[in-house]
Short mmCIF file of C-alpha atoms and ligand atoms in Angstrom, two decimals:
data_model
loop_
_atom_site.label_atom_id
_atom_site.label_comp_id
_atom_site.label_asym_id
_atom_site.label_seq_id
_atom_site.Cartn_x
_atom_site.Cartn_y
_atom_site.Cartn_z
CA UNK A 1 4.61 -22.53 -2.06
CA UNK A 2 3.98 -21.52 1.44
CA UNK A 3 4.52 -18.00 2.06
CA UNK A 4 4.24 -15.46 4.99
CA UNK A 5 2.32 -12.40 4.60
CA UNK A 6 2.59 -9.52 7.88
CA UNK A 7 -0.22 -7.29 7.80
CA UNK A 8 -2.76 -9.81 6.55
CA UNK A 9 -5.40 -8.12 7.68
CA UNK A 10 -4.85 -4.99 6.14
CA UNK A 11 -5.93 -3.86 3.01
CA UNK A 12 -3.27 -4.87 0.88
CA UNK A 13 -1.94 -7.69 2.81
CA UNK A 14 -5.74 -9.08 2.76
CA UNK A 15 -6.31 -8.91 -0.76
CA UNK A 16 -2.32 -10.54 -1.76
CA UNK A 17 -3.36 -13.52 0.72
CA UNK A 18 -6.32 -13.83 -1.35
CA UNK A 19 -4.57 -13.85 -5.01
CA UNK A 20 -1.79 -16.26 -2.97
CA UNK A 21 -4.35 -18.51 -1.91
CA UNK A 22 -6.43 -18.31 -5.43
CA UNK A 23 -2.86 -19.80 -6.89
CA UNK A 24 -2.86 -22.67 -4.77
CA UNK A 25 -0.66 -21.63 -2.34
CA UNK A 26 -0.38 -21.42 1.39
CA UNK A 27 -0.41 -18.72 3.37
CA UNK A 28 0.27 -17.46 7.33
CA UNK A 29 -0.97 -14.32 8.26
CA UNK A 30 0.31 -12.52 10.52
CA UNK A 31 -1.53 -8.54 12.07
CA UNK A 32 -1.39 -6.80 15.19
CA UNK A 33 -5.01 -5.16 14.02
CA UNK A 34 -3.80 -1.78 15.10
CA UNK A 35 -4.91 -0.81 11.55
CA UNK A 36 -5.95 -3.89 10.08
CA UNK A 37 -9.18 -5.81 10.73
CA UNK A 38 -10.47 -9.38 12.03
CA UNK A 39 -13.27 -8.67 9.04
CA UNK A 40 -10.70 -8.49 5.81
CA UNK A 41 -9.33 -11.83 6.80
CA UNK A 42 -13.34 -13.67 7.86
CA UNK A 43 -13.36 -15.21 4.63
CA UNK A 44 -9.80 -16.28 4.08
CA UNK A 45 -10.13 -17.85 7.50
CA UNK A 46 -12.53 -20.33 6.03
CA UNK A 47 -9.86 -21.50 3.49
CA UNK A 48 -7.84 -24.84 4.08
CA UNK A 49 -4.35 -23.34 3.49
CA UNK A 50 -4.75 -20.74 5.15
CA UNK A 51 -3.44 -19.40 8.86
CA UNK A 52 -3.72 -16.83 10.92
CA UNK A 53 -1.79 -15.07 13.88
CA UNK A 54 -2.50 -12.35 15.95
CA UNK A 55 1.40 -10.81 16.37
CA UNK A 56 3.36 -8.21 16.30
CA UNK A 57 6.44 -8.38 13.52
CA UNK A 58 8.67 -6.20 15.43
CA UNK A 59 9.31 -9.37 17.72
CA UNK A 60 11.06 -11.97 16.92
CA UNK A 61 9.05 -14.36 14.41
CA UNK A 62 9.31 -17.75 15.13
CA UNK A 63 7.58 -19.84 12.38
CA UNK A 64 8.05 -23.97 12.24
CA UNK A 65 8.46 -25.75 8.96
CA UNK A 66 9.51 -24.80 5.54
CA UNK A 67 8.33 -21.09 3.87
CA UNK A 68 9.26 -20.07 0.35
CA UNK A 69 8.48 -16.55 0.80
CA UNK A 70 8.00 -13.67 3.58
CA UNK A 71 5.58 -10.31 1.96
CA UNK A 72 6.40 -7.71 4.65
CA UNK A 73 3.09 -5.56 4.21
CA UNK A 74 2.72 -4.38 7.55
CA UNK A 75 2.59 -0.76 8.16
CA UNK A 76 -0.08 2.22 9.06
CA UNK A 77 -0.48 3.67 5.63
CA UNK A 78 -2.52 6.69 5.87
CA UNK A 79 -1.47 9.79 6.69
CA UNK A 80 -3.54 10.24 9.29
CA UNK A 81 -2.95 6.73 11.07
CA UNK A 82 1.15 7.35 10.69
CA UNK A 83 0.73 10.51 12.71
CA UNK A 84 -0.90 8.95 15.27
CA UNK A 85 1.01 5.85 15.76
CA UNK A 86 5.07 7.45 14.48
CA UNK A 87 6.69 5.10 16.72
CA UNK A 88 5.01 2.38 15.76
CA UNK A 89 5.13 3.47 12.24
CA UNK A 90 9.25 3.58 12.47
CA UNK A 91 9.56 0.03 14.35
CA UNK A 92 7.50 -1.78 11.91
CA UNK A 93 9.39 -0.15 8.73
CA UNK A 94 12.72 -0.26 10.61
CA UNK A 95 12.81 -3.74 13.47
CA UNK A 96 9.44 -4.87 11.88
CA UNK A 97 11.29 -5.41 8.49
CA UNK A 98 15.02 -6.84 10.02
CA UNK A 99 12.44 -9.27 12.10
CA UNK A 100 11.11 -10.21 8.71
CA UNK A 101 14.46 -10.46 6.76
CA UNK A 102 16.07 -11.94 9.38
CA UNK A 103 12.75 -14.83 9.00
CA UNK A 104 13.62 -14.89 4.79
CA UNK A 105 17.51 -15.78 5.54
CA UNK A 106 17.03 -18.10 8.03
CA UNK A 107 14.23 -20.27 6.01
CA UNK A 108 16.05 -19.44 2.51
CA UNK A 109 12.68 -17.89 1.54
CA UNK A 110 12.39 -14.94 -1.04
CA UNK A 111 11.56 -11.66 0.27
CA UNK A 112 9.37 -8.77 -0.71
CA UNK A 113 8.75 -5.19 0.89
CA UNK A 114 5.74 -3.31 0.11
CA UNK A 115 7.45 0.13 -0.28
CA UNK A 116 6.03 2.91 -1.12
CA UNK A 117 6.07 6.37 -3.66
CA UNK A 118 6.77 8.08 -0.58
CA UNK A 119 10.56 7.21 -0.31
CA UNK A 120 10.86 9.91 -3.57
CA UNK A 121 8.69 12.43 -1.10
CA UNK A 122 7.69 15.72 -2.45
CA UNK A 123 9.10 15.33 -5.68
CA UNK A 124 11.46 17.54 -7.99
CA UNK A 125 11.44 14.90 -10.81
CA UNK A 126 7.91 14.51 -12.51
CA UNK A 127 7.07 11.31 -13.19
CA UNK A 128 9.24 9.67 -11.00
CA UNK A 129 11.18 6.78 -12.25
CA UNK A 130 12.94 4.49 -9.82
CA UNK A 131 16.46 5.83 -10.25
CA UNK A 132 15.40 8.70 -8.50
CA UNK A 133 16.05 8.88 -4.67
CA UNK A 134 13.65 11.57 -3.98
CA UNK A 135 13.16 14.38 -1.66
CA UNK A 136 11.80 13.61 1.63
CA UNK A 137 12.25 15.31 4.86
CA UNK A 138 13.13 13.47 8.02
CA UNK A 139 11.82 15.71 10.63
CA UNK A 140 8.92 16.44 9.22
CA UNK A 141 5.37 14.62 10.16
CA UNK A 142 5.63 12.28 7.08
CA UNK A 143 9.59 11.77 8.02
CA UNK A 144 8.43 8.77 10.42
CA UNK A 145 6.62 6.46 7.39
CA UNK A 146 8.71 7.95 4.38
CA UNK A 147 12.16 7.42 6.22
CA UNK A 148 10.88 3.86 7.92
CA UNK A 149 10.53 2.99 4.02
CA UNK A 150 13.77 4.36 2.92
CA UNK A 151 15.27 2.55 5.68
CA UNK A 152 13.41 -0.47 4.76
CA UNK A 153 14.69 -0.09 1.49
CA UNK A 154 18.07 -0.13 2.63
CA UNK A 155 17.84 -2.67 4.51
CA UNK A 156 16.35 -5.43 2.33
CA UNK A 157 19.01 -4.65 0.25
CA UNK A 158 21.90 -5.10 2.78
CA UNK A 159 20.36 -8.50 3.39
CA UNK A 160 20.65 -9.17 -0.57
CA UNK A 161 23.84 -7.80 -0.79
CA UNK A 162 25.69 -9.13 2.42
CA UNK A 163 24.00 -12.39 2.96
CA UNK A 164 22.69 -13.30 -0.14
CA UNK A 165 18.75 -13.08 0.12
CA UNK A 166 17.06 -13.73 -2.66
CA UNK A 167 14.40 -9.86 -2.40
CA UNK A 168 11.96 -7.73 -4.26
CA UNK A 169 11.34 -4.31 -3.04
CA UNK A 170 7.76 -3.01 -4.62
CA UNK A 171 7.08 0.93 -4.38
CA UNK A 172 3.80 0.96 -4.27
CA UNK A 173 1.95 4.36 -5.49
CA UNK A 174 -1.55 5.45 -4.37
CA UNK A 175 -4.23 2.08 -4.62
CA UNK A 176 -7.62 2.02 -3.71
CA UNK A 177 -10.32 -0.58 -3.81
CA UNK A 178 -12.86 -2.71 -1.53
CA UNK A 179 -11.61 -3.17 2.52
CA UNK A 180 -10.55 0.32 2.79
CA UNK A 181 -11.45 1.16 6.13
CA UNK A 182 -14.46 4.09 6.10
CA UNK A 183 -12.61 5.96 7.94
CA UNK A 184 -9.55 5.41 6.38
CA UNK A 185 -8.47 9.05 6.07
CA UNK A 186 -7.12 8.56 2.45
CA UNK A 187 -8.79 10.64 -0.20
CA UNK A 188 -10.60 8.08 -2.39
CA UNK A 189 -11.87 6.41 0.56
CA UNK A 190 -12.91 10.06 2.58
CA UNK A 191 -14.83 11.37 -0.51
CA UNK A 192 -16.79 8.06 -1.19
CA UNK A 193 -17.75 8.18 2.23
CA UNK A 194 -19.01 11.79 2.49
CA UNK A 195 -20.58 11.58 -0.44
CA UNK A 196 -22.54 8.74 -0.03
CA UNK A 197 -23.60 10.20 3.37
CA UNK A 198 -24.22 13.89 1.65
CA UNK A 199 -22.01 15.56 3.22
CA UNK A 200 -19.37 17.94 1.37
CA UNK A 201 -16.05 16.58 -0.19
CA UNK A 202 -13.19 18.12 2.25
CA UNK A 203 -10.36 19.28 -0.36
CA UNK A 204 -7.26 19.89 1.62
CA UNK A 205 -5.34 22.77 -0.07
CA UNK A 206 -6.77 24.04 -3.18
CA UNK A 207 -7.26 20.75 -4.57
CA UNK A 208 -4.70 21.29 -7.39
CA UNK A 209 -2.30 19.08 -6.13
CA UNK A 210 -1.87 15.52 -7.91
CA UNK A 211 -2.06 11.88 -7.43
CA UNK A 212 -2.49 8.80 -9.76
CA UNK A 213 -4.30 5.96 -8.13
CA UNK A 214 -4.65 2.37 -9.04
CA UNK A 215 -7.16 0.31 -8.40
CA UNK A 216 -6.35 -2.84 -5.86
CA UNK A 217 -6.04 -5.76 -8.53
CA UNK A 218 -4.08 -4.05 -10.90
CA UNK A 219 -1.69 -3.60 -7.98
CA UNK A 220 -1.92 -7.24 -6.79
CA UNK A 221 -1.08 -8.39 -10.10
CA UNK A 222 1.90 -6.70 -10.23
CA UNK A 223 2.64 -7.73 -6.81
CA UNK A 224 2.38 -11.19 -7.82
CA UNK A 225 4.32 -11.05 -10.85
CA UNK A 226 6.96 -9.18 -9.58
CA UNK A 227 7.76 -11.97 -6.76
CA UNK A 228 7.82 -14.23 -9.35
CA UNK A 229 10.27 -12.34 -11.06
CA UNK A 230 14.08 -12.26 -11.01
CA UNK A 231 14.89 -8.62 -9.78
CA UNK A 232 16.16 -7.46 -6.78
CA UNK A 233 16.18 -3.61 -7.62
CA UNK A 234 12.64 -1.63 -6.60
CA UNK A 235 9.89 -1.20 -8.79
CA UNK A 236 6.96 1.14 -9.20
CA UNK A 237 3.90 -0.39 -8.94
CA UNK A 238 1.11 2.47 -9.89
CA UNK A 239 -1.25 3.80 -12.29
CA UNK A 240 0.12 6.42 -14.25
CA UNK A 241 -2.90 8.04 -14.63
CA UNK A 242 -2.60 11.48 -12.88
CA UNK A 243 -5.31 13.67 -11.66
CA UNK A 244 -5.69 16.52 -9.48
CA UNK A 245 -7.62 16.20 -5.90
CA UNK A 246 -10.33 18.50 -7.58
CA UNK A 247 -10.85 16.38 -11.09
CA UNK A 248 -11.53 13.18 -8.17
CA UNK A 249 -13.42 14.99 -6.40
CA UNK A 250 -15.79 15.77 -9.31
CA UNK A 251 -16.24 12.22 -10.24
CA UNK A 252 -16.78 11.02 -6.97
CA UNK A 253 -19.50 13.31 -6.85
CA UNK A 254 -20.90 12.42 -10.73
CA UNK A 255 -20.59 8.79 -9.52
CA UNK A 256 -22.80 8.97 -6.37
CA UNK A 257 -25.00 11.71 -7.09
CA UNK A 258 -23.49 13.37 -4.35
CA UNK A 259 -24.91 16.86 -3.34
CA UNK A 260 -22.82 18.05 -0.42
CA UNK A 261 -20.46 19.93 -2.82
CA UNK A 262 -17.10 20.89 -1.45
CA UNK A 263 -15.33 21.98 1.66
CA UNK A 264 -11.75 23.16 1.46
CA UNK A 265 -9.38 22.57 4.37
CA UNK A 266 -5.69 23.72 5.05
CA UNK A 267 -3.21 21.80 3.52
CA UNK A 268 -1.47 18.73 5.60
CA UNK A 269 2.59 19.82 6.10
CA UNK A 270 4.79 18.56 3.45
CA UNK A 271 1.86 16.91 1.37
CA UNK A 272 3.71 16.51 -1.87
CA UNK A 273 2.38 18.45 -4.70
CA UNK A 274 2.41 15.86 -7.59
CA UNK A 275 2.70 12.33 -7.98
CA UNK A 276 3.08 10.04 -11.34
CA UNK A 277 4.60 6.49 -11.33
CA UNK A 278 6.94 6.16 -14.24
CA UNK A 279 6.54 2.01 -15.10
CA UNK A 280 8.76 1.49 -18.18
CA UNK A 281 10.47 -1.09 -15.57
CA UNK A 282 7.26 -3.09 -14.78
CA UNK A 283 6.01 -2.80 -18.44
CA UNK A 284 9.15 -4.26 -19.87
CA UNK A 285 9.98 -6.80 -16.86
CA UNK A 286 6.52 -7.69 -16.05
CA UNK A 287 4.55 -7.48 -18.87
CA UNK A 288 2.38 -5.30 -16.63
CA UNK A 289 0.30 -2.50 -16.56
CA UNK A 290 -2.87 -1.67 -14.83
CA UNK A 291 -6.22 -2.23 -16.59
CA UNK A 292 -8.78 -0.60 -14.59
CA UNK A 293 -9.18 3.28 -15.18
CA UNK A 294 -9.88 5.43 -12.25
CA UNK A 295 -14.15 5.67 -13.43
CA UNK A 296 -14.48 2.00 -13.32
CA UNK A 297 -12.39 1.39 -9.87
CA UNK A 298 -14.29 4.03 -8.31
CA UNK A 299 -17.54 2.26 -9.20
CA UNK A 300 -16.52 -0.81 -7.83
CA UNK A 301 -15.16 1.00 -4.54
CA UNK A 302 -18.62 2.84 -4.50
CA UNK A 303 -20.60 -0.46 -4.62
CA UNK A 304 -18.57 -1.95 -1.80
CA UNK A 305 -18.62 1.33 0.40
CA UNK A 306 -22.64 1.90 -0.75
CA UNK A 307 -23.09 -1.82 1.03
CA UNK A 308 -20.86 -0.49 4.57
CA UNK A 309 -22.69 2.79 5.07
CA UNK A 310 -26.05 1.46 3.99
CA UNK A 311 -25.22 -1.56 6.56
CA UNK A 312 -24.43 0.54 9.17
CA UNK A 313 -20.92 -1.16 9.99
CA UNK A 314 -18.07 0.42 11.32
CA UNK A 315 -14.76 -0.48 9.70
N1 UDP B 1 -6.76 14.83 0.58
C1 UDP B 1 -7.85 15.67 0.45
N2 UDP B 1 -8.97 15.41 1.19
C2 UDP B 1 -9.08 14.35 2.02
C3 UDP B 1 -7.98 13.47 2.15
C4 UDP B 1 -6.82 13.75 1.42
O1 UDP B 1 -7.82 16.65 -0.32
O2 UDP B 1 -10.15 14.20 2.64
C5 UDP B 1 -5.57 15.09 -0.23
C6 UDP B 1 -4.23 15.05 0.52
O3 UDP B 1 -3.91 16.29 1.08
C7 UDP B 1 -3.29 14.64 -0.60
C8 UDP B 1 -4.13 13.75 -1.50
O4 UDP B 1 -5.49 14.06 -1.19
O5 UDP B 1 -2.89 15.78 -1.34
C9 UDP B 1 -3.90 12.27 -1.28
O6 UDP B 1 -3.99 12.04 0.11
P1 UDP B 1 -3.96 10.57 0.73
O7 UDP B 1 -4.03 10.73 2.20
O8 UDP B 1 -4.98 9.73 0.07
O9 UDP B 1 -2.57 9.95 0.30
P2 UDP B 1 -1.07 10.51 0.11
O10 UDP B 1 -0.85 10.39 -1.35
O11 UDP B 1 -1.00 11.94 0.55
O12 UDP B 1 -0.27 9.60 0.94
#
């Protein structure tokens, strides 16, 4: 296959060029770098089937010869780097993803969006399976990357509905791993950073809030599988794993040694309160779940991130 992957050079987009790739496949990147980086794609550069182009996907893509399938991955993820950049945020979820459709129908290709566990927001249903539609609010500061999804959403599937695009719409709960940036801003990433440097772990809130994070190739392999698949409805991708902010925070700290303690901050507006993927769809469609528990992942994350801070670089 030859497929096209936008945000390449993100963190998510880097490491589902690299599984494509590993499969014998070819693959175009495409990144604007406004939060990806030239060093997540260095090494995939130096593979024969792959390609790389510096663009941005809310223009129209022009792409010669055949593609099987279009992976729309680019976004700014983190909180902090979607309330810095809304409009961007809203073009790439909104004319970012009609660019890409529009890319899919005209080359017959198959289409996946990398959605996300924000579309169900601050949720009133705990875990939260896929038939629910969530509770977001527009106007708020997460409005601009929870609503670009939504809209994403509903978009992909007016191009499966109305002209007959073969899609796959992923939502994608918390994932961490290797080529986070250190200054990412997300919480995995933020306490393995201050505490390799010493520094305290900044809780925002009281820390009782919830998350459950997977680890980057448990997520890739659902990725994968799920393009492969024959489904056209979204599906959680996510460890369903759930701690609190504080239980992380305590392992980070028992897995580096770290002796900066803790430092609580206010709480970031609408930050939802709990978050559990419910997978009974990717467990039965699939055949996946995710392998890696949240002590091992961290590990690995800590051995990458130990190698960045000791190396002084700045991603
Ligand atoms: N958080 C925190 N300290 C940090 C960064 C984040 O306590 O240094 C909290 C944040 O308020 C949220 C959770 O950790 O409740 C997960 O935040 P993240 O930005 O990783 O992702 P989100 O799930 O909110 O998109």
């Amino acid at each position: 296959m030859r497929v096209l992957i936008t945000g390449a050079a993100g963190f998510l987009g880097s490491h589902l060029a690299e599984r494509f790739l590993a499969e014998g496949h070819e693959v175009v990147g495409l990144d604007n770098f406004i939060t990806g980086s030239p060093e997540n794609i260095a090494q995939l550069l130096a593979s024969e089937g792959f390609s790389f182009y510096r663009y941005d996907v809310t223009e129209f893509i022009y792409l010669a010869g055949e593609l099987d399938g279009v992976l729309h991955f680019a976004s700014p993820a983190s909180p902090i780097d979607y309330l810095k950049l809304p409009i961007q945020t809203l073009k790439v979820g909104s004319l970012g993803t009609h660019k890409a459709l529009g890319l899919a129908k005209d080359k017959g290709a198959r289409f996946l969006l990398a959605s996300s566990s924000e579309v169900y927001g601050d949720p009133t249903i705990h875990p939260q399976p896929e038939s629910y539609w969530g509770n977001v609010n527009p106007v708020g500061p997460r409005g601009v990357y929870d609503e670009a999804k939504r809209f994403a959403e509903a978009l992909t599937m007016a191009y499966h509905r109305y002209h007959g695009v073969d899609t796959r719409i992923v939502r994608i709960f918390n994932t961490f791993g290797p080529r986070m940036r250190q200054h990412d801003g997300r919480v995995v990433s933020n306490f393995i950073v201050q505490a390799l440097h010493g520094e305290p772990l900044t809780i925002y809130g009281d820390g009782s809030q919830t998350r459950s994070f997977c680890y980057v190739d448990d997520l890739i392999e659902g990725i994968y599988r799920l393009f492969n698949a024959d489904h056209s409805d979204p599906v959680n991708i996510g460890n369903p794993a759930e701690f609190t902010i504080t239980q992380l925070a305590e392992l980070v700290l028992e897995l580096t040694g770290g002796t900066g303690g803790l430092e609580y901050r206010p709480l970031p507006e609408d930050d939802p309160k709990v978050r559990q993927p419910e997978i009974a769809v990717a467990r039965e469609l699939l055949g996946w779940e995710p392998k890696i528990e949240l002590r091992q992942g961290l590990q690995k994350t800590i051995d990458y991130f130990s190698g960045i801070v000791k190396g002084g670089a700045s991603c």
